[in-house]
Amino acid sequence: MVNMESETHESPSMRKTLLVVNCILLSIGNCGCPLIMRLYFIHGGKRIWLTSWLLTAGWPFILIVLIVTFYYRRATTDNSASKLFNIKPRLIIASTVLGILTGVANYLYAYGVARLPVSTAALVIASQLGFTAGFAYLLVKQKFSSFSVNAVVLLTIGSGVLALHTNSDRPEGESKGEYVLGFIMTLGAAALFGFILPLMELTYQKAKQVIDYPLVMEIQMVLCLSATLLCTVGMLINKDFNAISREARKFDLGETKYYMILVSTATLSQFFILGAGGVIFCASSLLSGILLAVLIPVTEVLAVLFFQEKFQAEKGVALVLSLWGFVSYFYGEIKHNKKMEKNSASAMELPLNQIIAK
């Protein structure tokens, strides 16, 4: 659980509900976004900066949610003094730095998806769990139980098992150099994502203001806006804005589906960003990394269904290992929560016994 310097507004039951909702958002975005991105590249799309720009360009969606939440709170609490934006300069600066790092990571990731099959890109990006665990230990002093260590090991082994089939999945017509560069760029994105997640958790801890879910969305909005501005500069230099209409006319699936794919990419990526930020707020960056890793086999299966990629035995083994790691982590969390509740009850009984004794 994220340890805030001041208490949050959300009750434990509300926090659990938010955690479930954000896990669902994260799952939809994480599984759907790489598939729709790969669809763009397979059928004639070639703009890397455009794709990376789309990954955060849906930030106005967060603004709409904030506005709806603001008016709902004013109507239900009758607090005319409440403000639409509560984020302070300290958090704006931190969110901007996170956004710039995210923009760079998005470019690396988009480049990798353009060069690698979905299954391979998913495999490489799964290595972010190791980076997340390491940076979480260094930045936020993440404590590891035997269950969480077991989950990290199992999920990492699962990713390694998937690596056994990468020798034969280089796309037809793509040079070895392009394939290797795509692999390296995706690995760089995994490392950067693994750094960003704990850094986001550290931002929540050092906020020096009350952290609630609307503020988390404000942080995500500033992050997305900063990343979008960075990628906009790249698009302007690469003249991507001028090329969109030409690329749409030549797209294999037609102009209408071209724009539908662009909009879908922006929407699904917002699900991912909101979900990741929400999971970190409600739990930890480590849980966010574990969820991303456990969803890798799901992405693998979807890639087989939609793009006819091969489903070797290694993918089945990886799926079992990932589910095992997922169950291990949550079993450990359940045991930890029961222990905390028992200790809390014992602490409350002690003063009562002392009063009776007097």
XYZ file of C-alpha atoms in Angstrom:
358
model
C 0.000 0.000 0.000
C 1.262 3.470 -0.818
C 2.195 5.308 2.358
C 1.014 8.877 2.033
C 2.250 11.694 4.261
C -1.357 12.609 4.880
C -4.470 10.483 4.868
C -6.465 10.029 1.702
C -10.182 10.692 1.341
C -11.038 7.177 0.165
C -12.390 4.627 2.638
C -10.928 1.078 2.578
C -14.015 -0.244 0.758
C -13.835 2.541 -1.826
C -10.121 1.910 -2.304
C -10.807 -1.788 -2.982
C -13.481 -0.851 -5.523
C -11.092 1.590 -7.210
C -8.419 -1.113 -7.274
C -10.739 -3.556 -9.062
C -11.875 -0.918 -11.586
C -8.300 0.151 -12.318
C -7.152 -3.449 -12.683
C -9.849 -3.892 -15.339
C -8.808 -0.670 -17.125
C -5.156 -1.723 -17.000
C -5.991 -5.170 -18.393
C -8.045 -3.824 -21.313
C -5.450 -1.207 -22.222
C -2.439 -3.477 -21.811
C -3.886 -6.288 -23.950
C -5.689 -4.195 -26.555
C -3.217 -1.386 -27.240
C -0.299 -3.447 -28.684
C -2.719 -5.385 -30.898
C -4.265 -2.281 -32.416
C -0.816 -0.687 -32.815
C 0.477 -3.746 -34.636
C -2.596 -3.689 -36.887
C -1.604 -0.155 -37.924
C 1.936 -1.216 -38.888
C 0.957 -4.479 -40.589
C -1.417 -2.753 -43.020
C 0.788 0.083 -44.180
C 1.305 2.467 -41.238
C 4.904 3.636 -40.857
C 4.860 6.690 -38.569
C 6.658 5.944 -35.279
C 6.253 9.445 -33.830
C 2.549 9.443 -34.686
C 2.033 6.143 -32.873
C 3.956 7.265 -29.795
C 1.975 10.545 -29.832
C -1.305 8.595 -29.838
C -0.304 6.748 -26.664
C -0.925 9.898 -24.605
C -2.919 12.142 -26.961
C -6.174 11.002 -25.347
C -5.463 13.109 -22.228
C -8.639 15.253 -22.755
C -10.581 12.118 -21.759
C -9.119 12.486 -18.244
C -10.153 16.155 -18.238
C -13.759 15.186 -19.013
C -13.740 12.644 -16.161
C -12.346 15.300 -13.796
C -15.051 17.786 -14.749
C -17.820 15.203 -14.223
C -16.294 14.193 -10.877
C -16.007 17.846 -9.811
C -19.671 18.675 -10.447
C -20.803 15.393 -8.904
C -18.884 16.164 -5.704
C -20.255 19.686 -5.547
C -23.802 18.391 -5.978
C -23.487 15.647 -3.366
C -21.426 17.501 -0.735
C -22.779 21.022 -1.280
C -19.252 22.412 -1.063
C -19.112 25.564 -3.188
C -15.489 26.172 -2.171
C -14.201 23.036 -3.911
C -11.900 23.536 -6.902
C -11.668 21.728 -10.208
C -7.866 21.429 -10.002
C -6.058 20.838 -6.723
C -2.619 19.907 -8.022
C 0.175 22.113 -6.640
C 3.331 23.342 -8.441
C 5.505 20.685 -6.756
C 3.346 17.914 -8.225
C 3.078 19.650 -11.608
C 6.865 19.659 -11.936
C 7.128 16.006 -10.871
C 4.319 14.993 -13.250
C 5.986 16.867 -16.120
C 9.244 14.958 -15.543
C 7.275 11.695 -15.487
C 5.568 12.771 -18.719
C 8.838 13.446 -20.519
C 10.176 10.042 -19.484
C 6.899 8.450 -20.602
C 7.134 10.171 -23.988
C 10.614 8.732 -24.539
C 9.470 5.270 -23.398
C 6.458 5.451 -25.731
C 8.702 6.211 -28.714
C 10.972 3.260 -27.886
C 7.941 1.004 -27.460
C 6.279 2.158 -30.695
C 9.507 1.506 -32.582
C 9.658 -2.008 -31.162
C 6.034 -2.798 -32.037
C 6.704 -1.597 -35.588
C 9.533 -4.109 -35.996
C 8.530 -7.098 -33.844
C 5.527 -9.472 -33.799
C 3.129 -8.759 -30.948
C 4.133 -11.958 -29.149
C 7.823 -11.047 -29.194
C 7.247 -7.420 -28.227
C 5.067 -8.591 -25.324
C 7.793 -11.013 -24.254
C 10.488 -8.333 -24.217
C 8.325 -5.733 -22.459
C 7.603 -8.338 -19.756
C 11.170 -7.833 -18.548
C 9.944 -4.559 -17.030
C 8.834 -6.581 -13.988
C 12.463 -7.154 -13.005
C 13.247 -3.466 -13.499
C 10.127 -2.458 -11.547
C 11.043 -4.724 -8.624
C 14.607 -3.380 -8.512
C 13.649 0.293 -8.750
C 10.783 -0.190 -6.277
C 13.294 -1.519 -3.755
C 15.652 1.417 -4.341
C 13.134 4.274 -4.614
C 10.236 3.385 -2.315
C 11.844 0.731 -0.095
C 9.403 -1.904 -1.319
C 9.259 -4.824 1.117
C 9.257 -8.273 -0.445
C 7.562 -11.270 1.144
C 8.340 -14.836 0.127
C 5.114 -14.810 -1.896
C 5.947 -11.641 -3.861
C 9.501 -12.892 -4.538
C 8.004 -16.183 -5.746
C 5.634 -14.269 -8.035
C 8.469 -12.195 -9.541
C 10.589 -15.316 -10.119
C 7.739 -17.293 -11.711
C 6.694 -14.442 -13.978
C 10.298 -13.812 -15.016
C 10.804 -17.504 -15.788
C 7.568 -17.420 -17.784
C 8.940 -14.581 -19.894
C 12.200 -16.490 -20.329
C 10.341 -19.578 -21.520
C 8.632 -17.474 -24.171
C 12.065 -16.377 -25.412
C 12.681 -19.933 -26.638
C 10.530 -19.362 -29.745
C 11.937 -16.014 -30.912
C 14.427 -17.481 -33.412
C 11.769 -18.121 -36.033
C 9.345 -15.218 -35.718
C 11.183 -12.439 -37.586
C 8.611 -10.835 -39.921
C 8.970 -11.704 -43.583
C 10.941 -9.128 -45.556
C 12.471 -7.498 -42.477
C 16.251 -7.382 -42.175
C 18.059 -8.877 -39.202
C 19.393 -5.429 -38.311
C 15.893 -3.932 -38.133
C 14.689 -6.858 -36.028
C 17.598 -6.557 -33.572
C 17.157 -2.780 -33.306
C 13.455 -3.259 -32.587
C 14.362 -5.781 -29.888
C 16.845 -3.349 -28.275
C 14.404 -0.418 -28.413
C 11.659 -2.519 -26.787
C 14.057 -3.628 -24.054
C 14.911 0.048 -23.460
C 11.196 0.821 -23.173
C 10.812 -2.002 -20.624
C 13.647 -0.601 -18.509
C 12.216 2.914 -18.660
C 8.674 1.739 -17.812
C 10.172 -0.241 -14.926
C 11.695 3.011 -13.635
C 8.597 5.169 -14.203
C 6.195 3.014 -12.134
C 8.149 3.223 -8.830
C 8.952 6.882 -9.564
C 5.213 7.536 -9.793
C 4.707 5.812 -6.436
C 7.497 7.974 -4.964
C 5.728 11.053 -6.339
C 2.560 10.088 -4.458
C 4.563 9.623 -1.243
C 6.378 12.977 -1.511
C 3.364 15.010 -2.677
C 3.009 17.019 0.573
C -0.732 17.343 -0.008
C -3.762 15.117 0.448
C -3.775 12.418 -2.219
C -7.173 11.278 -3.468
C -8.219 9.662 -6.708
C -9.171 12.917 -8.500
C -5.662 14.226 -7.734
C -4.212 10.999 -9.141
C -6.136 11.710 -12.359
C -4.767 15.281 -12.399
C -1.239 13.886 -12.125
C -1.978 11.485 -14.991
C -3.370 14.326 -17.105
C -0.253 16.487 -16.654
C 1.903 13.431 -17.371
C 0.018 12.690 -20.602
C 0.037 16.328 -21.708
C 3.815 16.560 -21.199
C 4.448 13.318 -23.109
C 2.122 14.476 -25.913
C 3.957 17.801 -26.251
C 7.292 15.977 -26.483
C 5.967 13.660 -29.209
C 4.332 16.626 -30.982
C 7.806 18.151 -31.415
C 8.981 14.845 -32.890
C 5.999 14.755 -35.254
C 6.636 18.314 -36.419
C 10.298 17.585 -37.117
C 9.386 14.365 -38.935
C 6.461 16.075 -40.750
C 4.023 13.401 -39.574
C 1.019 15.726 -39.408
C 1.316 16.453 -43.139
C 1.633 12.745 -43.935
C -1.465 11.494 -42.082
C -3.954 12.146 -44.893
C -1.645 10.591 -47.515
C -1.039 7.527 -45.371
C -4.794 7.162 -44.734
C -5.534 7.067 -48.484
C -2.947 4.303 -49.031
C -3.879 2.244 -45.963
C -4.673 -1.401 -46.802
C -7.918 -1.491 -44.780
C -9.258 1.798 -46.109
C -9.275 5.401 -44.946
C -12.144 5.026 -42.465
C -10.573 2.094 -40.650
C -7.265 3.959 -40.607
C -8.746 6.757 -38.513
C -10.673 4.244 -36.391
C -7.374 2.541 -35.548
C -5.799 5.863 -34.550
C -8.724 6.730 -32.270
C -8.763 3.213 -30.774
C -5.036 3.427 -30.025
C -5.497 6.720 -28.169
C -8.497 5.372 -26.218
C -6.963 2.045 -25.192
C -3.735 3.718 -24.122
C -5.718 6.004 -21.787
C -7.276 2.936 -20.198
C -3.760 1.646 -19.613
C -2.426 4.921 -18.177
C -5.391 5.487 -15.864
C -5.310 1.855 -14.769
C -1.571 1.835 -14.037
C -1.747 5.080 -12.044
C -4.808 3.880 -10.145
C -3.263 0.515 -9.231
C -0.146 2.270 -7.917
C -2.343 4.631 -5.861
C -4.511 1.824 -4.437
C -1.713 -0.738 -3.962
C 1.865 -0.413 -5.210
C 4.070 -0.119 -8.292
C 5.087 -3.752 -7.758
C 1.477 -4.932 -8.133
C 1.179 -2.831 -11.278
C 4.282 -4.535 -12.692
C 3.005 -7.986 -11.724
C -0.344 -7.344 -13.434
C 1.458 -6.243 -16.603
C 3.545 -9.421 -16.552
C 0.634 -11.778 -15.862
C -1.276 -10.302 -18.820
C 1.525 -11.177 -21.260
C 0.184 -14.683 -22.067
C -3.267 -13.164 -22.652
C -1.723 -10.836 -25.240
C 0.073 -13.852 -26.725
C -3.199 -15.751 -27.158
C -4.915 -12.710 -28.702
C -2.000 -12.287 -31.117
C -2.464 -15.893 -32.214
C -6.199 -15.365 -32.759
C -6.011 -12.040 -34.612
C -2.664 -12.224 -36.446
C -2.258 -16.016 -36.779
C 1.029 -15.946 -34.886
C 2.302 -19.370 -33.816
C 1.294 -20.760 -30.414
C 4.121 -23.066 -29.351
C 4.153 -25.204 -26.220
C 6.381 -22.582 -24.590
C 3.478 -20.134 -24.548
C 1.271 -22.651 -22.753
C 3.976 -23.195 -20.122
C 4.393 -19.441 -19.737
C 0.652 -19.049 -19.224
C 0.670 -21.630 -16.384
C 3.717 -20.011 -14.731
C 2.154 -16.553 -14.989
C -1.121 -17.681 -13.414
C 0.839 -19.461 -10.674
C 2.812 -16.284 -9.944
C -0.367 -14.208 -9.941
C -2.078 -16.533 -7.441
C 1.058 -16.618 -5.288
C 1.186 -12.840 -5.005
C -2.462 -12.425 -4.045
C -2.362 -15.351 -1.617
C 0.512 -13.579 0.122
C -1.435 -10.314 0.182
C -4.480 -12.030 1.713
C -2.341 -13.602 4.445
C -0.640 -10.256 5.117
C -3.972 -8.418 5.397
C -5.366 -11.027 7.805
C -2.242 -10.714 9.945
C -2.558 -6.910 9.986
C -6.227 -7.131 10.988
C -5.376 -9.579 13.786
C -2.604 -7.325 15.090
C -4.902 -4.298 14.931
C -7.607 -6.125 16.898
C -5.059 -7.193 19.520
C -3.808 -3.618 19.866
C -7.370 -2.394 20.501
C -8.075 -5.107 23.088
C -4.996 -4.307 25.185
C -6.084 -0.845 26.472
C -9.574 -2.252 27.188
C -8.101 -5.014 29.345
C -6.007 -2.461 31.220
C -9.106 -0.371 31.991
C -10.976 -3.440 33.271
C -8.013 -4.390 35.449
C -8.080 -0.956 37.095
